Amino acid sequence: MITIRGTEELARLEQASRVVLETLDEIEKAVAPGVTTDELDAIAAEEIRKRAARPAFLNYRGFPKTICTSVNEEVVHGIPGRRSLKEGDIVGIDCGAIVEGYYGDAARTLPVGRIDGARRKLLEVTRQALDAGIAAAQPGGRISDIGAAVEAVANAHGYGVVREFVGHGVGTALHEEPQVPNYGPAGRGSRLAAGMVLAIEPMLNLGTGDVSVDRDGWTVRTRDGSASAHFEYTIAIVPAGPVVLGTGRLGAIGAREAAAVPA
Ligand code: MG
Ligand code: MG
């Protein structure tokens, strides 16, 4: 069952995503050659705490850190540690926070210093794929419209789409129904409706979409060793269409749309 969120719940989900996006902004400022992923994790812990929120990933199914840091060929769920970032690396930062029992979840992949053209394009296209997926999350559409839009962008550039890991509903738990795959075809799955809150999160690889999980039980990496990028927003569907949470946009349209969203 997909939970429909009313105005009050959407406001809390907006707050949780705001904490996440602001935390990602602070981490982004700190990413540089020589910085360790543990140092980024410490920044995240402090920024979330300063905002009177709680980290969503710490201890989630035993995950030991506040954020996930996935470097180069690591796709998602990398564990922060003593690894120093190097010039030319890319690092995916995935962050979650809880405000009054409501979750936010977002990720972005960042360049470390100067990166090569292939990696720069991978980051741009994965970000475009996220935007396309969000734009496809229209009330009255279907869940797989999102993945079809993501996949079309990836295919246009010959990138591999990771299929083993998917987006998801977000609410009073980090992962709720429905699953939101990053592939099509369009027109399948549950019907999208106002009040649904979804994390859309394409993972695209320079090589094939095949991945494996390390012995640590968490770190997902490309099987062919190619670089991978991951971008994620939590969005709400309102009658007018999708709204990225944490940006203030929901509040801006709230007065106009609130009456149309079930309480
Ligand atoms: Mg995430
Ligand atoms: Mg997620």
PDB file of C-alpha atoms and ligand atoms in Angstrom:
ATOM      1  CA  MET A   1       0.000   0.000   0.000  1.00  0.00           C
ATOM      2  CA  ILE A   2       1.245   3.469  -0.879  1.00  0.00           C
ATOM      3  CA  THR A   3       0.535   6.012   1.844  1.00  0.00           C
ATOM      4  CA  ILE A   4      -1.036   9.329   0.810  1.00  0.00           C
ATOM      5  CA  ARG A   5       0.328  12.196   2.910  1.00  0.00           C
ATOM      6  CA  GLY A   6      -1.732  15.181   3.969  1.00  0.00           C
ATOM      7  CA  THR A   7      -0.588  18.763   4.282  1.00  0.00           C
ATOM      8  CA  GLU A   8       0.763  18.431   7.840  1.00  0.00           C
ATOM      9  CA  GLU A   9       2.789  15.363   6.998  1.00  0.00           C
ATOM     10  CA  LEU A  10       4.143  16.934   3.829  1.00  0.00           C
ATOM     11  CA  ALA A  11       5.335  19.888   5.901  1.00  0.00           C
ATOM     12  CA  ARG A  12       7.323  17.540   8.173  1.00  0.00           C
ATOM     13  CA  LEU A  13       8.720  15.656   5.214  1.00  0.00           C
ATOM     14  CA  GLU A  14       9.749  19.006   3.724  1.00  0.00           C
ATOM     15  CA  GLN A  15      11.596  19.825   6.956  1.00  0.00           C
ATOM     16  CA  ALA A  16      13.413  16.504   6.998  1.00  0.00           C
ATOM     17  CA  SER A  17      14.496  16.914   3.383  1.00  0.00           C
ATOM     18  CA  ARG A  18      15.595  20.475   4.087  1.00  0.00           C
ATOM     19  CA  VAL A  19      17.951  19.176   6.779  1.00  0.00           C
ATOM     20  CA  VAL A  20      19.324  16.659   4.298  1.00  0.00           C
ATOM     21  CA  LEU A  21      19.866  19.185   1.502  1.00  0.00           C
ATOM     22  CA  GLU A  22      21.504  21.710   3.820  1.00  0.00           C
ATOM     23  CA  THR A  23      23.766  18.980   5.179  1.00  0.00           C
ATOM     24  CA  LEU A  24      24.720  17.950   1.642  1.00  0.00           C
ATOM     25  CA  ASP A  25      25.529  21.599   0.879  1.00  0.00           C
ATOM     26  CA  GLU A  26      27.950  21.706   3.833  1.00  0.00           C
ATOM     27  CA  ILE A  27      29.564  18.436   2.808  1.00  0.00           C
ATOM     28  CA  GLU A  28      29.921  19.689  -0.759  1.00  0.00           C
ATOM     29  CA  LYS A  29      31.907  22.691   0.511  1.00  0.00           C
ATOM     30  CA  ALA A  30      34.303  20.336   2.312  1.00  0.00           C
ATOM     31  CA  VAL A  31      34.951  17.844  -0.491  1.00  0.00           C
ATOM     32  CA  ALA A  32      38.534  18.294  -1.685  1.00  0.00           C
ATOM     33  CA  PRO A  33      41.667  16.249  -2.290  1.00  0.00           C
ATOM     34  CA  GLY A  34      43.075  14.943   1.012  1.00  0.00           C
ATOM     35  CA  VAL A  35      39.784  14.957   2.909  1.00  0.00           C
ATOM     36  CA  THR A  36      38.775  11.590   4.338  1.00  0.00           C
ATOM     37  CA  THR A  37      35.313  10.152   4.041  1.00  0.00           C
ATOM     38  CA  ASP A  38      35.218   9.920   7.848  1.00  0.00           C
ATOM     39  CA  GLU A  39      35.716  13.697   7.997  1.00  0.00           C
ATOM     40  CA  LEU A  40      32.716  14.144   5.687  1.00  0.00           C
ATOM     41  CA  ASP A  41      30.721  11.828   7.937  1.00  0.00           C
ATOM     42  CA  ALA A  42      31.599  13.931  10.968  1.00  0.00           C
ATOM     43  CA  ILE A  43      30.394  17.064   9.185  1.00  0.00           C
ATOM     44  CA  ALA A  44      27.111  15.343   8.391  1.00  0.00           C
ATOM     45  CA  ALA A  45      26.617  14.226  11.987  1.00  0.00           C
ATOM     46  CA  GLU A  46      27.245  17.746  13.261  1.00  0.00           C
ATOM     47  CA  GLU A  47      25.015  19.485  10.687  1.00  0.00           C
ATOM     48  CA  ILE A  48      22.107  17.119  11.329  1.00  0.00           C
ATOM     49  CA  ARG A  49      22.503  17.506  15.093  1.00  0.00           C
ATOM     50  CA  LYS A  50      22.640  21.322  14.826  1.00  0.00           C
ATOM     51  CA  ARG A  51      19.261  21.226  13.092  1.00  0.00           C
ATOM     52  CA  ALA A  52      17.696  19.181  15.912  1.00  0.00           C
ATOM     53  CA  ALA A  53      17.257  16.219  13.580  1.00  0.00           C
ATOM     54  CA  ARG A  54      18.514  12.640  13.748  1.00  0.00           C
ATOM     55  CA  PRO A  55      20.545  10.731  11.178  1.00  0.00           C
ATOM     56  CA  ALA A  56      18.406   8.211   9.324  1.00  0.00           C
ATOM     57  CA  PHE A  57      21.156   5.855   8.199  1.00  0.00           C
ATOM     58  CA  LEU A  58      23.123   5.430  11.455  1.00  0.00           C
ATOM     59  CA  ASN A  59      22.300   1.934  12.777  1.00  0.00           C
ATOM     60  CA  TYR A  60      19.793   1.360   9.965  1.00  0.00           C
ATOM     61  CA  ARG A  61      20.048  -2.433   9.579  1.00  0.00           C
ATOM     62  CA  GLY A  62      23.414  -2.050  11.310  1.00  0.00           C
ATOM     63  CA  PHE A  63      24.869   0.634   9.032  1.00  0.00           C
ATOM     64  CA  PRO A  64      27.687   2.152  11.108  1.00  0.00           C
ATOM     65  CA  LYS A  65      27.823   5.772   9.863  1.00  0.00           C
ATOM     66  CA  THR A  66      25.731   8.880   9.274  1.00  0.00           C
ATOM     67  CA  ILE A  67      26.165   9.078   5.500  1.00  0.00           C
ATOM     68  CA  CYS A  68      27.140   6.754   2.681  1.00  0.00           C
ATOM     69  CA  THR A  69      30.263   7.736   0.734  1.00  0.00           C
ATOM     70  CA  SER A  70      30.761   5.879  -2.541  1.00  0.00           C
ATOM     71  CA  VAL A  71      33.985   6.642  -4.426  1.00  0.00           C
ATOM     72  CA  ASN A  72      34.527   6.125  -8.184  1.00  0.00           C
ATOM     73  CA  GLU A  73      33.413   2.568  -9.062  1.00  0.00           C
ATOM     74  CA  GLU A  74      31.463   2.327  -5.819  1.00  0.00           C
ATOM     75  CA  VAL A  75      27.783   2.800  -6.645  1.00  0.00           C
ATOM     76  CA  VAL A  76      25.994   3.262  -3.321  1.00  0.00           C
ATOM     77  CA  HIS A  77      26.221   2.348   0.390  1.00  0.00           C
ATOM     78  CA  GLY A  78      29.962   2.923   0.751  1.00  0.00           C
ATOM     79  CA  ILE A  79      30.999   3.205   4.405  1.00  0.00           C
ATOM     80  CA  PRO A  80      32.972   6.294   5.468  1.00  0.00           C
ATOM     81  CA  GLY A  81      36.440   5.555   6.785  1.00  0.00           C
ATOM     82  CA  ARG A  82      40.081   6.622   6.643  1.00  0.00           C
ATOM     83  CA  ARG A  83      40.187   6.756   2.852  1.00  0.00           C
ATOM     84  CA  SER A  84      41.461  10.103   1.572  1.00  0.00           C
ATOM     85  CA  LEU A  85      39.819  11.520  -1.512  1.00  0.00           C
ATOM     86  CA  LYS A  86      42.167  12.154  -4.427  1.00  0.00           C
ATOM     87  CA  GLU A  87      42.146  14.718  -7.213  1.00  0.00           C
ATOM     88  CA  GLY A  88      40.053  13.279 -10.033  1.00  0.00           C
ATOM     89  CA  ASP A  89      37.860  11.057  -7.824  1.00  0.00           C
ATOM     90  CA  ILE A  90      34.123  11.326  -7.748  1.00  0.00           C
ATOM     91  CA  VAL A  91      32.305  10.707  -4.477  1.00  0.00           C
ATOM     92  CA  GLY A  92      28.635   9.937  -4.027  1.00  0.00           C
ATOM     93  CA  ILE A  93      27.223  11.333  -0.795  1.00  0.00           C
ATOM     94  CA  ASP A  94      23.922   9.858   0.358  1.00  0.00           C
ATOM     95  CA  CYS A  95      22.294  11.399   3.420  1.00  0.00           C
ATOM     96  CA  GLY A  96      19.133  10.780   5.411  1.00  0.00           C
ATOM     97  CA  ALA A  97      17.584  12.633   8.340  1.00  0.00           C
ATOM     98  CA  ILE A  98      14.586  12.262  10.618  1.00  0.00           C
ATOM     99  CA  VAL A  99      12.481  15.177  11.888  1.00  0.00           C
ATOM    100  CA  GLU A 100       9.608  14.378  14.251  1.00  0.00           C
ATOM    101  CA  GLY A 101       9.471  10.846  12.914  1.00  0.00           C
ATOM    102  CA  TYR A 102       9.470  11.851   9.231  1.00  0.00           C
ATOM    103  CA  TYR A 103      12.310  11.033   6.862  1.00  0.00           C
ATOM    104  CA  GLY A 104      14.276  12.807   4.180  1.00  0.00           C
ATOM    105  CA  ASP A 105      16.672  11.077   1.770  1.00  0.00           C
ATOM    106  CA  ALA A 106      18.856  12.671  -0.912  1.00  0.00           C
ATOM    107  CA  ALA A 107      22.173  12.113  -2.615  1.00  0.00           C
ATOM    108  CA  ARG A 108      24.547  13.749  -5.035  1.00  0.00           C
ATOM    109  CA  THR A 109      27.828  12.738  -6.616  1.00  0.00           C
ATOM    110  CA  LEU A 110      30.569  15.331  -6.372  1.00  0.00           C
ATOM    111  CA  PRO A 111      33.854  15.885  -8.180  1.00  0.00           C
ATOM    112  CA  VAL A 112      37.068  15.933  -6.131  1.00  0.00           C
ATOM    113  CA  GLY A 113      39.168  18.714  -7.604  1.00  0.00           C
ATOM    114  CA  ARG A 114      39.472  18.447 -11.378  1.00  0.00           C
ATOM    115  CA  ILE A 115      37.909  15.359 -12.941  1.00  0.00           C
ATOM    116  CA  ASP A 116      38.214  14.024 -16.469  1.00  0.00           C
ATOM    117  CA  GLY A 117      35.651  14.735 -19.161  1.00  0.00           C
ATOM    118  CA  ALA A 118      34.082  11.271 -19.086  1.00  0.00           C
ATOM    119  CA  ARG A 119      33.341  11.537 -15.386  1.00  0.00           C
ATOM    120  CA  ARG A 120      32.109  15.109 -15.678  1.00  0.00           C
ATOM    121  CA  LYS A 121      29.647  14.033 -18.337  1.00  0.00           C
ATOM    122  CA  LEU A 122      28.544  11.041 -16.229  1.00  0.00           C
ATOM    123  CA  LEU A 123      27.680  13.391 -13.367  1.00  0.00           C
ATOM    124  CA  GLU A 124      25.800  15.792 -15.665  1.00  0.00           C
ATOM    125  CA  VAL A 125      23.816  13.054 -17.366  1.00  0.00           C
ATOM    126  CA  THR A 126      22.926  11.264 -14.122  1.00  0.00           C
ATOM    127  CA  ARG A 127      21.664  14.567 -12.758  1.00  0.00           C
ATOM    128  CA  GLN A 128      19.652  15.016 -15.988  1.00  0.00           C
ATOM    129  CA  ALA A 129      18.270  11.497 -15.568  1.00  0.00           C
ATOM    130  CA  LEU A 130      17.091  12.423 -12.080  1.00  0.00           C
ATOM    131  CA  ASP A 131      15.390  15.538 -13.440  1.00  0.00           C
ATOM    132  CA  ALA A 132      13.715  13.476 -16.164  1.00  0.00           C
ATOM    133  CA  GLY A 133      12.518  10.928 -13.624  1.00  0.00           C
ATOM    134  CA  ILE A 134      11.099  13.654 -11.414  1.00  0.00           C
ATOM    135  CA  ALA A 135       9.340  15.308 -14.359  1.00  0.00           C
ATOM    136  CA  ALA A 136       7.697  11.971 -15.159  1.00  0.00           C
ATOM    137  CA  ALA A 137       6.205  11.638 -11.651  1.00  0.00           C
ATOM    138  CA  GLN A 138       2.841  13.121 -12.591  1.00  0.00           C
ATOM    139  CA  PRO A 139      -0.453  12.458 -10.861  1.00  0.00           C
ATOM    140  CA  GLY A 140      -2.437  10.021 -12.982  1.00  0.00           C
ATOM    141  CA  GLY A 141       0.715   8.433 -14.399  1.00  0.00           C
ATOM    142  CA  ARG A 142       2.264   5.130 -13.365  1.00  0.00           C
ATOM    143  CA  ILE A 143       5.296   4.280 -11.231  1.00  0.00           C
ATOM    144  CA  SER A 144       7.277   2.914 -14.150  1.00  0.00           C
ATOM    145  CA  ASP A 145       6.915   6.191 -16.072  1.00  0.00           C
ATOM    146  CA  ILE A 146       9.682   7.435 -13.757  1.00  0.00           C
ATOM    147  CA  GLY A 147      12.118   4.638 -14.567  1.00  0.00           C
ATOM    148  CA  ALA A 148      11.357   4.779 -18.263  1.00  0.00           C
ATOM    149  CA  ALA A 149      12.301   8.465 -18.274  1.00  0.00           C
ATOM    150  CA  VAL A 150      15.525   7.779 -16.344  1.00  0.00           C
ATOM    151  CA  GLU A 151      16.459   4.905 -18.617  1.00  0.00           C
ATOM    152  CA  ALA A 152      15.857   6.919 -21.783  1.00  0.00           C
ATOM    153  CA  VAL A 153      18.406   9.503 -20.657  1.00  0.00           C
ATOM    154  CA  ALA A 154      20.934   6.805 -19.757  1.00  0.00           C
ATOM    155  CA  ASN A 155      20.442   4.973 -23.034  1.00  0.00           C
ATOM    156  CA  ALA A 156      20.934   8.149 -25.043  1.00  0.00           C
ATOM    157  CA  HIS A 157      24.483   8.277 -23.656  1.00  0.00           C
ATOM    158  CA  GLY A 158      25.224   4.551 -23.570  1.00  0.00           C
ATOM    159  CA  TYR A 159      25.436   4.364 -19.772  1.00  0.00           C
ATOM    160  CA  GLY A 160      24.562   1.294 -17.734  1.00  0.00           C
ATOM    161  CA  VAL A 161      21.522   1.528 -15.454  1.00  0.00           C
ATOM    162  CA  VAL A 162      21.832  -0.202 -12.086  1.00  0.00           C
ATOM    163  CA  ARG A 163      18.744  -2.389 -11.689  1.00  0.00           C
ATOM    164  CA  GLU A 164      19.405  -4.151  -8.367  1.00  0.00           C
ATOM    165  CA  PHE A 165      18.842  -0.997  -6.335  1.00  0.00           C
ATOM    166  CA  VAL A 166      15.815   1.240  -6.702  1.00  0.00           C
ATOM    167  CA  GLY A 167      14.074   4.329  -5.397  1.00  0.00           C
ATOM    168  CA  HIS A 168      11.273   4.030  -2.869  1.00  0.00           C
ATOM    169  CA  GLY A 169       8.474   5.640  -0.959  1.00  0.00           C
ATOM    170  CA  VAL A 170       9.525   7.888   1.949  1.00  0.00           C
ATOM    171  CA  GLY A 171       7.455   8.763   5.010  1.00  0.00           C
ATOM    172  CA  THR A 172       7.592   7.589   8.608  1.00  0.00           C
ATOM    173  CA  ALA A 173      10.150   5.012   7.505  1.00  0.00           C
ATOM    174  CA  LEU A 174      13.188   5.402   5.277  1.00  0.00           C
ATOM    175  CA  HIS A 175      11.998   2.826   2.771  1.00  0.00           C
ATOM    176  CA  GLU A 176       8.292   2.493   2.114  1.00  0.00           C
ATOM    177  CA  GLU A 177       6.253   1.205  -0.783  1.00  0.00           C
ATOM    178  CA  PRO A 178       6.410   1.511  -3.687  1.00  0.00           C
ATOM    179  CA  GLN A 179       9.740   0.517  -5.201  1.00  0.00           C
ATOM    180  CA  VAL A 180      10.785   2.986  -7.896  1.00  0.00           C
ATOM    181  CA  PRO A 181      13.029   1.250 -10.450  1.00  0.00           C
ATOM    182  CA  ASN A 182      15.268   3.215 -12.790  1.00  0.00           C
ATOM    183  CA  TYR A 183      14.082   1.389 -15.904  1.00  0.00           C
ATOM    184  CA  GLY A 184      10.915   1.044 -17.909  1.00  0.00           C
ATOM    185  CA  PRO A 185       8.741   0.342 -19.813  1.00  0.00           C
ATOM    186  CA  ALA A 186       6.382   3.214 -19.006  1.00  0.00           C
ATOM    187  CA  GLY A 187       2.770   2.676 -18.029  1.00  0.00           C
ATOM    188  CA  ARG A 188       3.284  -0.120 -15.462  1.00  0.00           C
ATOM    189  CA  GLY A 189       2.772  -0.367 -11.729  1.00  0.00           C
ATOM    190  CA  SER A 190       0.728   1.652  -9.281  1.00  0.00           C
ATOM    191  CA  ARG A 191      -0.993   4.816 -10.371  1.00  0.00           C
ATOM    192  CA  LEU A 192       0.705   8.000  -9.138  1.00  0.00           C
ATOM    193  CA  ALA A 193      -1.433  10.330  -7.068  1.00  0.00           C
ATOM    194  CA  ALA A 194      -1.200  13.580  -5.141  1.00  0.00           C
ATOM    195  CA  GLY A 195       0.122  13.041  -1.633  1.00  0.00           C
ATOM    196  CA  MET A 196       2.652  10.349  -2.583  1.00  0.00           C
ATOM    197  CA  VAL A 197       6.240  10.930  -1.478  1.00  0.00           C
ATOM    198  CA  LEU A 198       8.992   9.167  -3.398  1.00  0.00           C
ATOM    199  CA  ALA A 199      12.783   9.030  -3.390  1.00  0.00           C
ATOM    200  CA  ILE A 200      13.895   8.966  -7.022  1.00  0.00           C
ATOM    201  CA  GLU A 201      17.519   7.916  -7.326  1.00  0.00           C
ATOM    202  CA  PRO A 202      19.156   6.942 -10.606  1.00  0.00           C
ATOM    203  CA  MET A 203      22.484   5.094 -10.415  1.00  0.00           C
ATOM    204  CA  LEU A 204      24.275   5.202 -13.777  1.00  0.00           C
ATOM    205  CA  ASN A 205      27.590   3.594 -14.738  1.00  0.00           C
ATOM    206  CA  LEU A 206      30.081   4.451 -17.442  1.00  0.00           C
ATOM    207  CA  GLY A 207      30.140   0.719 -18.259  1.00  0.00           C
ATOM    208  CA  THR A 208      27.461  -1.927 -17.798  1.00  0.00           C
ATOM    209  CA  GLY A 209      24.776  -1.766 -15.107  1.00  0.00           C
ATOM    210  CA  ASP A 210      26.069  -4.909 -13.374  1.00  0.00           C
ATOM    211  CA  VAL A 211      27.058  -4.527  -9.708  1.00  0.00           C
ATOM    212  CA  SER A 212      28.309  -6.623  -6.801  1.00  0.00           C
ATOM    213  CA  VAL A 213      28.262  -6.161  -3.021  1.00  0.00           C
ATOM    214  CA  ASP A 214      31.497  -6.188  -1.026  1.00  0.00           C
ATOM    215  CA  ARG A 215      32.185  -8.523   1.907  1.00  0.00           C
ATOM    216  CA  ASP A 216      31.388  -5.652   4.249  1.00  0.00           C
ATOM    217  CA  GLY A 217      27.777  -6.380   3.310  1.00  0.00           C
ATOM    218  CA  TRP A 218      27.174  -2.793   2.208  1.00  0.00           C
ATOM    219  CA  THR A 219      29.445  -1.339  -0.459  1.00  0.00           C
ATOM    220  CA  VAL A 220      27.943  -1.781  -3.917  1.00  0.00           C
ATOM    221  CA  ARG A 221      30.408  -1.518  -6.807  1.00  0.00           C
ATOM    222  CA  THR A 222      30.351  -1.909 -10.582  1.00  0.00           C
ATOM    223  CA  ARG A 223      31.430  -5.348 -11.727  1.00  0.00           C
ATOM    224  CA  ASP A 224      33.488  -3.911 -14.590  1.00  0.00           C
ATOM    225  CA  GLY A 225      35.209  -1.308 -12.391  1.00  0.00           C
ATOM    226  CA  SER A 226      33.730   1.612 -14.310  1.00  0.00           C
ATOM    227  CA  ALA A 227      32.812   4.822 -12.513  1.00  0.00           C
ATOM    228  CA  SER A 228      29.278   5.252 -11.200  1.00  0.00           C
ATOM    229  CA  ALA A 229      27.137   8.249 -10.253  1.00  0.00           C
ATOM    230  CA  HIS A 230      24.070   8.552  -8.028  1.00  0.00           C
ATOM    231  CA  PHE A 231      21.720  11.497  -7.581  1.00  0.00           C
ATOM    232  CA  GLU A 232      18.600  11.436  -5.432  1.00  0.00           C
ATOM    233  CA  TYR A 233      15.821  13.705  -4.290  1.00  0.00           C
ATOM    234  CA  THR A 234      12.783  13.013  -2.190  1.00  0.00           C
ATOM    235  CA  ILE A 235       9.782  14.444  -4.010  1.00  0.00           C
ATOM    236  CA  ALA A 236       6.114  14.949  -3.227  1.00  0.00           C
ATOM    237  CA  ILE A 237       3.454  14.605  -5.886  1.00  0.00           C
ATOM    238  CA  VAL A 238       0.893  17.407  -5.654  1.00  0.00           C
ATOM    239  CA  PRO A 239      -2.015  18.038  -8.031  1.00  0.00           C
ATOM    240  CA  ALA A 240       0.157  20.351 -10.139  1.00  0.00           C
ATOM    241  CA  GLY A 241       2.904  17.717 -10.460  1.00  0.00           C
ATOM    242  CA  PRO A 242       6.125  16.712  -8.675  1.00  0.00           C
ATOM    243  CA  VAL A 243       7.813  18.979  -6.119  1.00  0.00           C
ATOM    244  CA  VAL A 244      11.347  18.400  -4.812  1.00  0.00           C
ATOM    245  CA  LEU A 245      11.207  18.425  -1.008  1.00  0.00           C
ATOM    246  CA  GLY A 246      13.610  20.478   1.085  1.00  0.00           C
ATOM    247  CA  THR A 247      13.851  23.349  -1.377  1.00  0.00           C
ATOM    248  CA  GLY A 248      10.995  25.535  -0.077  1.00  0.00           C
ATOM    249  CA  ARG A 249       9.041  25.048  -3.274  1.00  0.00           C
ATOM    250  CA  LEU A 250       6.344  23.087  -1.474  1.00  0.00           C
ATOM    251  CA  GLY A 251       5.716  26.025   0.845  1.00  0.00           C
ATOM    252  CA  ALA A 252       5.572  28.403  -2.102  1.00  0.00           C
ATOM    253  CA  ILE A 253       2.865  26.442  -3.850  1.00  0.00           C
ATOM    254  CA  GLY A 254       1.324  25.194  -0.613  1.00  0.00           C
ATOM    255  CA  ALA A 255      -1.279  27.894  -0.312  1.00  0.00           C
ATOM    256  CA  ARG A 256      -2.478  27.254  -3.843  1.00  0.00           C
ATOM    257  CA  GLU A 257      -2.402  23.476  -3.679  1.00  0.00           C
ATOM    258  CA  ALA A 258      -3.117  22.658  -0.063  1.00  0.00           C
ATOM    259  CA  ALA A 259      -6.859  22.440  -0.555  1.00  0.00           C
ATOM    260  CA  ALA A 260      -6.377  19.761  -3.192  1.00  0.00           C
ATOM    261  CA  VAL A 261      -4.161  17.492  -1.080  1.00  0.00           C
ATOM    262  CA  PRO A 262      -6.020  15.190   1.330  1.00  0.00           C
ATOM    263  CA  ALA A 263      -5.513  16.169   4.977  1.00  0.00           C
TER     264      ALA A 263
HETATM  265 MG    MG B   1      19.531   7.952  -0.279  1.00  0.00          MG
HETATM  266 MG    MG B   2      16.891   6.451  -1.120  1.00  0.00          MG
END
